[in-house]
Structure formats: C-alpha cells, structure tokens
Coordinates of C-alpha atoms in Angstrom, one line a residue:
Chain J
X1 CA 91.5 148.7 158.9
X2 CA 89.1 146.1 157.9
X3 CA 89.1 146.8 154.1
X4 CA 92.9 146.5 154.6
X5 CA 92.9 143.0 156.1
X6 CA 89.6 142.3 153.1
X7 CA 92.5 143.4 150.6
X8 CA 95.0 141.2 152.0
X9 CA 92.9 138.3 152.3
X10 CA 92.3 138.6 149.0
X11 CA 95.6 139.1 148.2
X12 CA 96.4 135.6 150.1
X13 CA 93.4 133.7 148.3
X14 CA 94.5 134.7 145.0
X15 CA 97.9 133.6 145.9
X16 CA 96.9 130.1 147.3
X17 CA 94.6 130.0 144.0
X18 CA 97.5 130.5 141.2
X19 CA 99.6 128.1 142.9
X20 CA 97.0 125.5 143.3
X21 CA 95.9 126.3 139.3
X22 CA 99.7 126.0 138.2
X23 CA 100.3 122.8 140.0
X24 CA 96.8 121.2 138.9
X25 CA 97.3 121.8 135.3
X26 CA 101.1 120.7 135.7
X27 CA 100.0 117.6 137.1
X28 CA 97.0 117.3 134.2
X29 CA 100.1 118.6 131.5
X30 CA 102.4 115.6 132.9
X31 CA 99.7 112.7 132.9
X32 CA 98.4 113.8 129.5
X33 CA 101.7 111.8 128.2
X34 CA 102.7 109.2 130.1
X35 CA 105.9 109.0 129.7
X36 CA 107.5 106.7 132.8
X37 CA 104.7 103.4 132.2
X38 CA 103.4 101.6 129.6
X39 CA 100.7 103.4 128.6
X40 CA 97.2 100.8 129.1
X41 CA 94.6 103.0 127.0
X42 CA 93.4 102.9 123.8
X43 CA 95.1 106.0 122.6
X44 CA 98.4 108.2 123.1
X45 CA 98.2 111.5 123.4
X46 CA 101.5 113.2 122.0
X47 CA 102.1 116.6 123.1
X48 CA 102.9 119.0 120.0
X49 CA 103.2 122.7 120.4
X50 CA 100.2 123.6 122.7
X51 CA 98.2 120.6 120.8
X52 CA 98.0 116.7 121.3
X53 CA 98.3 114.3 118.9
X54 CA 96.2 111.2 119.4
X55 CA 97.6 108.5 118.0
X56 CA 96.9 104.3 118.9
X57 CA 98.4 102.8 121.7
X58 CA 101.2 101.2 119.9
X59 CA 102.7 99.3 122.6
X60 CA 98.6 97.1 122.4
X61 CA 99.3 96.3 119.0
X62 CA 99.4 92.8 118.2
X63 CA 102.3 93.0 115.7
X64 CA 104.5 95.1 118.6
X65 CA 107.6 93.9 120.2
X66 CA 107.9 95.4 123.6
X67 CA 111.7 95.8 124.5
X68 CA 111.4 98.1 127.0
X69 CA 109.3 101.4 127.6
X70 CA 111.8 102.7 125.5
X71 CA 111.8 100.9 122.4
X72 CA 109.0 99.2 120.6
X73 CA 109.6 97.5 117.2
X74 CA 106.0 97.8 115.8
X75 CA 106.5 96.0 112.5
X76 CA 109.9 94.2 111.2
X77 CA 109.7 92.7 107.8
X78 CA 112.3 92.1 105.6
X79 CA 112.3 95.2 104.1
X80 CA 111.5 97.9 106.6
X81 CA 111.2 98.1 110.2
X82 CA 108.8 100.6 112.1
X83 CA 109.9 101.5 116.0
X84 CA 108.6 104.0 118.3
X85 CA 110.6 105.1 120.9
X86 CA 110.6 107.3 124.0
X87 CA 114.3 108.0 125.0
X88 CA 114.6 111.5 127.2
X89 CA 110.9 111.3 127.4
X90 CA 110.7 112.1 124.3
X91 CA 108.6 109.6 121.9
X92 CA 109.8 109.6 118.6
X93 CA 109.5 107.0 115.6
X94 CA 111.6 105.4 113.1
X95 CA 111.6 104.1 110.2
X96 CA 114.2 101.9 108.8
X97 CA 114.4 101.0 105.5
X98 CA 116.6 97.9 104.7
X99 CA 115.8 96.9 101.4
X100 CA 113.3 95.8 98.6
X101 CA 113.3 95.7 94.5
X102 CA 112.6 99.8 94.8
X103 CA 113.7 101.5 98.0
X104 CA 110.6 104.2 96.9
X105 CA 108.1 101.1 96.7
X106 CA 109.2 100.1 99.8
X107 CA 109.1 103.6 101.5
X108 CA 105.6 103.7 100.3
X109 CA 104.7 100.6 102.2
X110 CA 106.4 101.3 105.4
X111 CA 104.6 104.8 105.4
X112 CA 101.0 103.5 104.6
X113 CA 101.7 100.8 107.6
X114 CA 103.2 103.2 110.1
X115 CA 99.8 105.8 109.0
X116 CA 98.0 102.4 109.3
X117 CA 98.9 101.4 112.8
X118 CA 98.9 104.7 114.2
X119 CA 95.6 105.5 113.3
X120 CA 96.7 108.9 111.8
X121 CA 96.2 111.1 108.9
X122 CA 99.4 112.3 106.5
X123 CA 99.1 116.0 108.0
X124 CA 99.1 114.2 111.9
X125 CA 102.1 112.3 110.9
X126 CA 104.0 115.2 109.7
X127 CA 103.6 116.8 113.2
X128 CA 105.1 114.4 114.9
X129 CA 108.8 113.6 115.2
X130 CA 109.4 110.6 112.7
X131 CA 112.8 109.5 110.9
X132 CA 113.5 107.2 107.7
X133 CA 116.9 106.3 107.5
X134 CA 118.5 103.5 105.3
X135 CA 120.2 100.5 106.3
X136 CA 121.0 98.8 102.6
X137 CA 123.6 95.7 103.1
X138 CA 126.8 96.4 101.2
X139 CA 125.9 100.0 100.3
X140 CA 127.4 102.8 102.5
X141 CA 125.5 105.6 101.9
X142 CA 126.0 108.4 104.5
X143 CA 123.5 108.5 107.2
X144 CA 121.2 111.0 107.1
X145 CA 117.1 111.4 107.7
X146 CA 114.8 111.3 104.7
X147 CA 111.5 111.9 106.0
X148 CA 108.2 111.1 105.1
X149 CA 107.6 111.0 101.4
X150 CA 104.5 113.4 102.0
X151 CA 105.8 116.1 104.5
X152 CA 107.5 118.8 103.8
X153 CA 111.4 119.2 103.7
X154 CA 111.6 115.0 102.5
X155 CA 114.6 113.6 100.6
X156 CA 114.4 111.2 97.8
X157 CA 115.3 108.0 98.5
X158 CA 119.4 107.2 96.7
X159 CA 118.3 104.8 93.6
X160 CA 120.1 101.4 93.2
X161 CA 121.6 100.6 89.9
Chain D
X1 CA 117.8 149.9 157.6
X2 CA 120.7 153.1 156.4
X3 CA 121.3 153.8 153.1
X4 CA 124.5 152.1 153.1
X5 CA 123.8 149.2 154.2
X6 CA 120.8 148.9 152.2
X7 CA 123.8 149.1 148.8
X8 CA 125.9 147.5 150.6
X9 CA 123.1 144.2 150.6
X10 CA 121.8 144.9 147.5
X11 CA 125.6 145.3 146.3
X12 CA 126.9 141.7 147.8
X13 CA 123.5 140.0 146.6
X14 CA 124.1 141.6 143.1
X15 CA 127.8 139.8 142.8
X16 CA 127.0 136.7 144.3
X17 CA 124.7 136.0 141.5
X18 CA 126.7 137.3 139.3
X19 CA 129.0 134.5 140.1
X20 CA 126.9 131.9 140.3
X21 CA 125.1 132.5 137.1
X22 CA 127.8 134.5 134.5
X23 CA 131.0 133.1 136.0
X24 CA 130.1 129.2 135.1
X25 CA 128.2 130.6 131.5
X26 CA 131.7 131.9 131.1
X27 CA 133.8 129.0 132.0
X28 CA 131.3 126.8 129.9
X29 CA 131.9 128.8 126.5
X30 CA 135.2 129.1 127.3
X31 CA 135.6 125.1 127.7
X32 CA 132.7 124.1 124.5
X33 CA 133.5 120.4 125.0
X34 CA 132.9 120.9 128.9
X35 CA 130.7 117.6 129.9
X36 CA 128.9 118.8 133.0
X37 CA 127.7 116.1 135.7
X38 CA 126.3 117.7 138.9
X39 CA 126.7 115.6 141.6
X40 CA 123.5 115.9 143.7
X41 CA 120.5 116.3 141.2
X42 CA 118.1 120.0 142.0
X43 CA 114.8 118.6 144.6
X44 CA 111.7 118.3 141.5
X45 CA 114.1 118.1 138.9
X46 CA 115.8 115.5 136.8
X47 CA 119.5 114.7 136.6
X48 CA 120.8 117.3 133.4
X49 CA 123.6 116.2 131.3
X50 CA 124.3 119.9 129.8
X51 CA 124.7 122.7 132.1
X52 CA 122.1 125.2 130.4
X53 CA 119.5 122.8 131.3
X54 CA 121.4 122.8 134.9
X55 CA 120.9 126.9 135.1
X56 CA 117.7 127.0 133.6
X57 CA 115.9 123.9 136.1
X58 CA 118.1 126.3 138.9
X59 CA 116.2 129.2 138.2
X60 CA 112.9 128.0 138.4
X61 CA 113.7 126.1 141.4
X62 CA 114.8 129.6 142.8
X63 CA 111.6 130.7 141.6
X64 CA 109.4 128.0 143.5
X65 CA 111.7 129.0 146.5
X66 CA 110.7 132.6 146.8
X67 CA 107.0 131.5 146.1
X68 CA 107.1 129.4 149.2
X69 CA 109.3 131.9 151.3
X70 CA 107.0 134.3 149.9
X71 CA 103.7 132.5 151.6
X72 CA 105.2 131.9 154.4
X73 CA 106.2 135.4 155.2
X74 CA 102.7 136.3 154.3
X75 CA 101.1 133.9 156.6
X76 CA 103.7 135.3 159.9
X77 CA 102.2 138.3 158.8
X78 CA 98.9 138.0 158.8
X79 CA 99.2 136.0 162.7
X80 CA 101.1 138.8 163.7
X81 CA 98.5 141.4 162.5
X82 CA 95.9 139.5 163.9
X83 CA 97.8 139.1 167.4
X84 CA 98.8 142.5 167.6
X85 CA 95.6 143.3 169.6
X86 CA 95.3 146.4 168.2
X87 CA 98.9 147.7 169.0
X88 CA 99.8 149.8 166.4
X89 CA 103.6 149.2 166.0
X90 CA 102.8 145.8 165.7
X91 CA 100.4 146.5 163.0
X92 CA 102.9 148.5 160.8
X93 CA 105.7 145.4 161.8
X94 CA 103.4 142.7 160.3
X95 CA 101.9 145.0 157.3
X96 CA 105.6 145.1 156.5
X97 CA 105.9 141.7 156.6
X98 CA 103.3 141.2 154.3
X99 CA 103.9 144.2 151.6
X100 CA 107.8 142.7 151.4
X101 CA 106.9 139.2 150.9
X102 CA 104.1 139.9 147.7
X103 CA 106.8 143.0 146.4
X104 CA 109.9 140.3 146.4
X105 CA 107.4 137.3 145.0
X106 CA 106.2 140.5 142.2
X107 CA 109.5 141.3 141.7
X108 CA 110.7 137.8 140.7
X109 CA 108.0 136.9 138.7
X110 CA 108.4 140.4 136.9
X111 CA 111.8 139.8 135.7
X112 CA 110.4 136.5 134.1
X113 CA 107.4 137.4 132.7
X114 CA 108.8 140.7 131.1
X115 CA 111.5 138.3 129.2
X116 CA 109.0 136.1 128.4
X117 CA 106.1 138.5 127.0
X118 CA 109.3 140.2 124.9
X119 CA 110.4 137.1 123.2
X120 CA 110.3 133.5 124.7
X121 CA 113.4 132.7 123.6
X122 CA 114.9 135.5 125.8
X123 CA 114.3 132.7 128.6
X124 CA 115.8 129.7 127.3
X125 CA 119.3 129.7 127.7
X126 CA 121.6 128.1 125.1
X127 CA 125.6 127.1 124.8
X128 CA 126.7 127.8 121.3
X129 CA 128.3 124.0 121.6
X130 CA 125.1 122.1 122.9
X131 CA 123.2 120.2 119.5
X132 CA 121.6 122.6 118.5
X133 CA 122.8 122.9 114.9
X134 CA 120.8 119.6 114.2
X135 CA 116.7 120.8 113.2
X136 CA 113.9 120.4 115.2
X137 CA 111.2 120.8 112.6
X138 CA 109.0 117.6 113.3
X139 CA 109.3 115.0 110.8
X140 CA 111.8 116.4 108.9
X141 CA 114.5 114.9 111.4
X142 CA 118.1 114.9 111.0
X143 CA 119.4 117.2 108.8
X144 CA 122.8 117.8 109.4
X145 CA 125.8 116.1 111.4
X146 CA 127.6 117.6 114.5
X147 CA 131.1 116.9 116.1
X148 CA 132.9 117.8 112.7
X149 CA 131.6 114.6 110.9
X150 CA 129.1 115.0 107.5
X151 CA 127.0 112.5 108.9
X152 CA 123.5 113.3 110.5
X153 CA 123.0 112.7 114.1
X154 CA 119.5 111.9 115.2
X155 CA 118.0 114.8 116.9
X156 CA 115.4 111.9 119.6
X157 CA 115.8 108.1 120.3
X158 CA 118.8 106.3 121.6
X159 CA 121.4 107.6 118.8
X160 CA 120.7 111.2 119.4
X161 CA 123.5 113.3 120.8
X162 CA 120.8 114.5 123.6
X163 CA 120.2 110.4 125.1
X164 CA 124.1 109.7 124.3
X165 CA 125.6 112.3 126.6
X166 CA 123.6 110.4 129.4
X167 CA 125.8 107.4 129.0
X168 CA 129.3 106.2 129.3
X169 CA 129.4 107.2 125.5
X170 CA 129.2 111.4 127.1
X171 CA 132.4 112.3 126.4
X172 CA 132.3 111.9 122.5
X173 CA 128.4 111.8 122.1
X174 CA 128.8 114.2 118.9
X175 CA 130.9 111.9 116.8
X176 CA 129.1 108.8 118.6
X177 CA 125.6 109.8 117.7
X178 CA 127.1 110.0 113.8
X179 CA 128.3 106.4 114.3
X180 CA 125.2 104.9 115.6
X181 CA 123.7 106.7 113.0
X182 CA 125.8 105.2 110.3
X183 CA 125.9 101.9 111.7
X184 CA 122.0 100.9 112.3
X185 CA 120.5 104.0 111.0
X186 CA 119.3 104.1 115.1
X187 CA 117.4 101.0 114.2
X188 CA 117.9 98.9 118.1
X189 CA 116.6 96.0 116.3
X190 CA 118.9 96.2 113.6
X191 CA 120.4 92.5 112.7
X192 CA 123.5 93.5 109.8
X193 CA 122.4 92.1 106.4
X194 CA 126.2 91.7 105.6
X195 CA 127.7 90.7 108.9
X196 CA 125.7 87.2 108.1
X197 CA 127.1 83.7 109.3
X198 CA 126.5 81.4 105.9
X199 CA 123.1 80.1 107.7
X200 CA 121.9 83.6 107.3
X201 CA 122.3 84.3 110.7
X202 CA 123.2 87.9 111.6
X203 CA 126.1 87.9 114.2
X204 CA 126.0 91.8 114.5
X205 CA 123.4 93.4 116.0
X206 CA 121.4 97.1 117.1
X207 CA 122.3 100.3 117.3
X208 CA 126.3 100.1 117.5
X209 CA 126.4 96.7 115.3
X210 CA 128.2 94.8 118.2
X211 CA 129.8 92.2 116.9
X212 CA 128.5 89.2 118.7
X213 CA 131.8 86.3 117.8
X214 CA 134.1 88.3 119.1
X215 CA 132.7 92.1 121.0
X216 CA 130.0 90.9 123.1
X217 CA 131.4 89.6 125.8
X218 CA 130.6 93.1 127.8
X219 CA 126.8 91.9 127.3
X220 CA 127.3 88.4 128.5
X221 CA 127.8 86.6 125.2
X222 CA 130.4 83.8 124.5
X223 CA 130.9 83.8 120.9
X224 CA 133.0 80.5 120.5
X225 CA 130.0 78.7 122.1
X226 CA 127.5 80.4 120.3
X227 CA 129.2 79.9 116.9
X228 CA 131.0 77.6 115.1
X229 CA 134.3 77.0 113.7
X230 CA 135.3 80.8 115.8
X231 CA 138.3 81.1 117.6
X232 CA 140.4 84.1 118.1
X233 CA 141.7 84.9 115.0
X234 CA 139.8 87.2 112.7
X235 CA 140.1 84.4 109.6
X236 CA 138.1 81.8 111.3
X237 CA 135.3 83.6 109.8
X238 CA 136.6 85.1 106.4
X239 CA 134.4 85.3 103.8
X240 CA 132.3 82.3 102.5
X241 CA 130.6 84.3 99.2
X242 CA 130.8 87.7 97.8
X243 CA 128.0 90.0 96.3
X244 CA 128.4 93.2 94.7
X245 CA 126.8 96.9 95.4
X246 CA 125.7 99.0 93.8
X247 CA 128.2 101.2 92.8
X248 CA 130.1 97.6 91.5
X249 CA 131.9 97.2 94.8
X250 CA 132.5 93.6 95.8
X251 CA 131.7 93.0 99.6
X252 CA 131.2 89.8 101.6
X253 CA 128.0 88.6 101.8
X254 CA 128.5 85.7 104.5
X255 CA 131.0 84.9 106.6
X256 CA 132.4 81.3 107.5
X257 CA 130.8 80.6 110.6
X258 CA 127.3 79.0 111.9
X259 CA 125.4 79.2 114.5
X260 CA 125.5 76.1 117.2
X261 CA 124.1 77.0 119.9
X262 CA 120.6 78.6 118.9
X263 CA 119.0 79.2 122.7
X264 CA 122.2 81.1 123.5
X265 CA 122.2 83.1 120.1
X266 CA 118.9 84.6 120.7
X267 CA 119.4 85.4 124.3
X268 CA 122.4 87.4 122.8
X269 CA 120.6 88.9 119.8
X270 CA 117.9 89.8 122.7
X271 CA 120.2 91.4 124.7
X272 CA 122.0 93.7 122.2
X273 CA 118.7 94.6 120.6
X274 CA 117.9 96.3 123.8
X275 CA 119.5 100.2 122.9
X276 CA 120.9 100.8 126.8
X277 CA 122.5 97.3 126.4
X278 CA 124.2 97.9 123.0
X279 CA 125.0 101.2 124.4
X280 CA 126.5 99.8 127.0
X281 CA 128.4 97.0 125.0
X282 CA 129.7 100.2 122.6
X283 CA 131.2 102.0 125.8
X284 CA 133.4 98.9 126.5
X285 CA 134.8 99.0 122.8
X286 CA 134.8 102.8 122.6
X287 CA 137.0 102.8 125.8
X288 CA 139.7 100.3 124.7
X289 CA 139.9 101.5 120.8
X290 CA 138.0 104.9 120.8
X291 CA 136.6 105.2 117.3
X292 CA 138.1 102.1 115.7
X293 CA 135.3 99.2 115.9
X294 CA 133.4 101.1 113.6
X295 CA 136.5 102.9 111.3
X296 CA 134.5 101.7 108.1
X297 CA 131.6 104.1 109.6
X298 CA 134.0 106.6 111.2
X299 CA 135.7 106.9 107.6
X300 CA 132.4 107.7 105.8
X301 CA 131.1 110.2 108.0
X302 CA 134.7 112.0 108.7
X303 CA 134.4 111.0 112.5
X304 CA 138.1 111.3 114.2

C-alpha cells in the first residue's frame, strides 16, 4: 500500500514539476522579446527558429524616430529610409529605397547603414525578416520585395534610363 | 458504468466534437473569403482575425483545461485515499479517481505529441484561403501578390495582409495589402516625391498616400487652412511643372498649391505617418469609393 501512495506521489510531483517547467520557460520564451514595451537594454533579442538574434536596441539610437512601439524610422535621408517595425508582434524591417543617381549605389548604402546600426553581420541579417522595396517618384514599377543584395533569393534593383 | 452507456458517452462526445471542430473547418472552405471575428476573445489568448488561429488557440486551451481538471481530480483523490481510514471501497473509489484523471491527461497529450513527433506540420492547421501563398523565408520577403492582383503583399509590418485583416480594411485586406504596397512600398513615413506642393512640400503621406488637401479630414486635417490657393475643385492644384520618367513618360512634378500654415502641416504629416492612423484615414476612403483613391495603384497591380 505504501509503495502505491510512493508511486503516486511521484506521479503528482512530476506532474506539478512539468507544469511549473513549461510555464517558467514560457514566461523566460515571452520576456526574451519584448514585444508590448519599448525595450530599455542595450540589445534586442530576436527570436529566429529555436535561436536569437541579438541585434542593437534600435529604438536608443540617436538617429531613431520613435512613432510608436510599432514603427521606428531609424534613418530617413533623401534617398532611402530604414524602419523597424513590430506589427502582430512580429518585428520586421524595411528598407525603402526612394531614389539616388544609381538605385544599386544607393541599395549599397542603405544596407551597410541598416548592418551598421544593427550591429550585425551579413549572415545575421539575412536571418531576420527584412524588405527593400522602391518608392521612385514618377516611376510605377510594380511593388514587389527585393531583398538584401547579399542574401539569398535577392532581386536586382530595375535600372533607370 | 454498462456497456451501452459507456458508447452511448463516448458516441455523443465523439459527434459533438465533431461539430465543433469539422463542421466550422467545413463552412470556412466552403465560404474562402469568410472574415471571422469571435466575439468574446479565448481566457490566455489574443483576439484572432482568421479562424485557424481561432481552432488552433481552442485546442490548446482545451488542453490547459484537462491539465487543470486533471490535477484537480488527482488532488480529490489523493484526500480521499488518505481519508479513507483504511476502508477499502474507499481506497479503490479514490485510486480510481486518480488512475482516470493521469489516463485522460495521457490520453490528450498523446494525441498531440504523436502528431507532433510524426510531422509538426500535422498540428498546424491551415485554410487553403488564409496568406499563405506569400513566402516566409526570412529576408527574402514578399514574393508574390494575393487577392488576384500581380503585386506583392508584405508578408510583416502594417501593409501585410496578416496586420490588415485586424482593421476596418479586413474585408478586402488581400487586394489592400497590394495597394499599400504599391503606394508607399509600406514605408509609414513615406512623404510622395510627386504629390509635391511647388515649395517642395509633400501633401501625401504614409502607408496609403492620403491625400492631405483634400482626404484627410478623417485624421483631423483641414486642407484649405493648411494650404494655399485649395478649394474644392480638383484644379486648384493642377500642375505647376512637369518632369519625365524613365520610360519617357511626362508626369507632374509639383502641384499649384503652398503650404500656409506650417504648425498645422506637420501636426498632419505627424499624424498620417503614424501606420494605425493612415490605416484608419484609408478605411474612410476605402468605404465611400472602395478601390478608387488609389486606381492609378489598383490599375498596376490588377486590384478590382
């Protein structure tokens, strides 16, 4: 009788101790991205697969424009503009290219500022979820997502005559 | 417990959830365009715009409620086993109380984990219609467009299909997303480099391009006192100078109008480059002439 209630007991603990594990790492999984506040550290962690990316905490950067938690333009220059956003909790980044004497120059120089501010490597960068679209006045070229120049699956950039 | 009324449980349980899970799956293929808005959001979960996400965040609440059931059967149990004082009917009355609790918590987890060692994706559940065309591959973005247009919706941020169908804008959030996408590329600080008054001020602005002389008065702006020489008509701003693309095409590069009142015109600007705003300001457009404040985009990405 009293290994029965030892096997129940057991039972119970191990219980108790899976639902204390999954809501304790949920919790850690939840404030590893913080998704709701403006993040105050140093660093953003970005969930990718199973992995983090750590990138800088954009919304600190001197050159940022805080909208909202959503939206962040964290450079706007003539010809390109560099957002982060985090719509859905889900943080994402664009970048806009609106013009220049050679849209590829001017790709090049958005993506060497966005790796620049971000504090990242090419391979980090292509993990994450980044856009490039164009916005060229007076040219309607259908809207579509080129990429970064350097990841896989990129577009080239339309020439202008 | 007889055998018949052990199948005659088991038989009732069996339909019930058949109709709560395949009757609705059912309803929603049959319906692809079906925008689903529950009323009263699931306790732990966020409001869902689609119903697979609906199902899915039902399930695991289901889940987290037979956990919970589950201990607290176990912990009747084991008071009653340790009240029973020895009586032996008692005994067997709270081992069973016990043994049913961990085989219906085993059995629920079972069907779950079984699914999910065979193949993950045997537990996500998907409508043919939801975005799912568009690619997920990180950094590779949008490749393709949805809603029968050739342009690419944005598969995150505010002009993707997924953020649209949690605004006004749900009801058309496929050809929507391809509009937004057209319009500012989803840039929500996007000022036009066309739509420019001759002092090179832009007077449409973010995701949707609202016009601010004359569509902005949803956000709060007054375009006659913002801008000059504006009244109703269309022609108080024709075109002051023309450029030409690249393709040869002539297209105005300023309008006739100025800005006069400066303070107001950035409070504007501010409040349209904010995406839920412009968002917001789009709805009221959408609602009066569906796709037509944006036909020039609506044209190009064969949005109707």
């Amino acid at each position: 009788m009293k290994k029965k209630a030892l096997i129940l007991s057991v039972i119970i603990i191990a219980l108790l101790l899976i639902l204390f594990l999954v809501l304790f790492f949920k919790n850690k999984q939840n404030s590893s991205v913080p998704t709701n506040t403006i993040p105050t550290s140093d660093k953003i962690l970005l969930p990718i697969g199973k992995d983090n990316v750590s990138v800088n905490n954009y919304y600190k950067e001197p050159s940022s424009v805080i909208i909202d938690e959503k939206d962040v333009v964290m450079e706007k220059n003539e010809n390109y503009d560099i957002l982060a956003y985090n719509y859905n909790n889900k943080r994402s980044f664009l970048i806009s290219i609106k013009g220049g004497d050679s849209l590829e120059a001017t790709r090049q120089l958005a993506e060497s500022a966005f790796l620049q501010k971000l504090g990242i490597t090419k391979e980090q960068a292509c993990l994450l979820n980044v856009s490039m679209t164009l916005v060229i006045p007076g040219e309607n070229f259908p809207a579509q997502d080129y990429g970064l120049s350097f990841c896989p699956n990129s577009k080239a950039l339309p020439l202008l005559k | 417990m007889s055998t018949l009324k052990k199948v005659f449980i088991f038989s009732s349980l069996g339909l019930a959830l058949l109709f709560i899970f395949i009757f609705p799956l059912l309803i929603v293929s049959a319906a692809p365009n079906l925008n689903y808005a529950p009323m009263e959001t699931l306790p732990g979960f966020a409001k869902t715009a689609d119903f697979a996400t609906f199902i899915s965040n039902l399930y695991k609440f289901g889940i987290w409620t037979v956990g919970i059931c589950a201990l607290v059967m176990i912990v009747i149990g084991g008071y009653m086993y340790a009240a029973s004082g020895g009586n032996n009917a008692s005994m067997e009355k709270a081992k069973g109380f016990i043994t049913d609790a961990i085989v219906g918590l085993i059995l629920a987890l079972l069907a779950y984990l079984i699914l999910y060692i065979i193949n993950p994706e045997l537990v996500k559940i998907k409508m043919g219609t939801t975005p799912t065309t568009v690619s997920t591959t990180p950094g590779t973005g949008i490749p393709g467009g949805t809603g029968g247009g050739t342009c690419a919706a944005p598969t995150s941020g505010p002009c993707s299909v997924e953020n649209l169908k949690s605004t006004c804008l749900a009801s058309k959030a496929d050809g929507m997303a391809q509009i937004c996408a057209q319009e500012s590329g989803g840039n929500t600080s996007l000022e036009s480099g066309t739509d420019l008054c001759m002092d090179n001020n832009s007077f449409s602005i973010g995701l949707f391009q609202v016009n601010m002389i004359n569509s902005a008065s949803s956000a709060g702006c007054n375009g006659s006192a913002i801008f000059s020489g504006v009244g109703s008509s269309s022609s108080s701003y024709d075109c002051f100078d023309h450029k030409t693309n690249s393709k040869g095409v002539s297209y105005c590069a300023h309008r006739n109008c100025k800005v006069i009142d400066t303070a107001k015109y950035n409070e504007c600007k501010s409040k349209l480059m904010n995406g839920s705003a412009n968002i917001t300001a789009a709805c009221s457009l959408s609602s009066s002439g569906g796709y037509g404040p944006w036909s020039t985009s609506a044209k190009i990405c064969g949005v109707n």
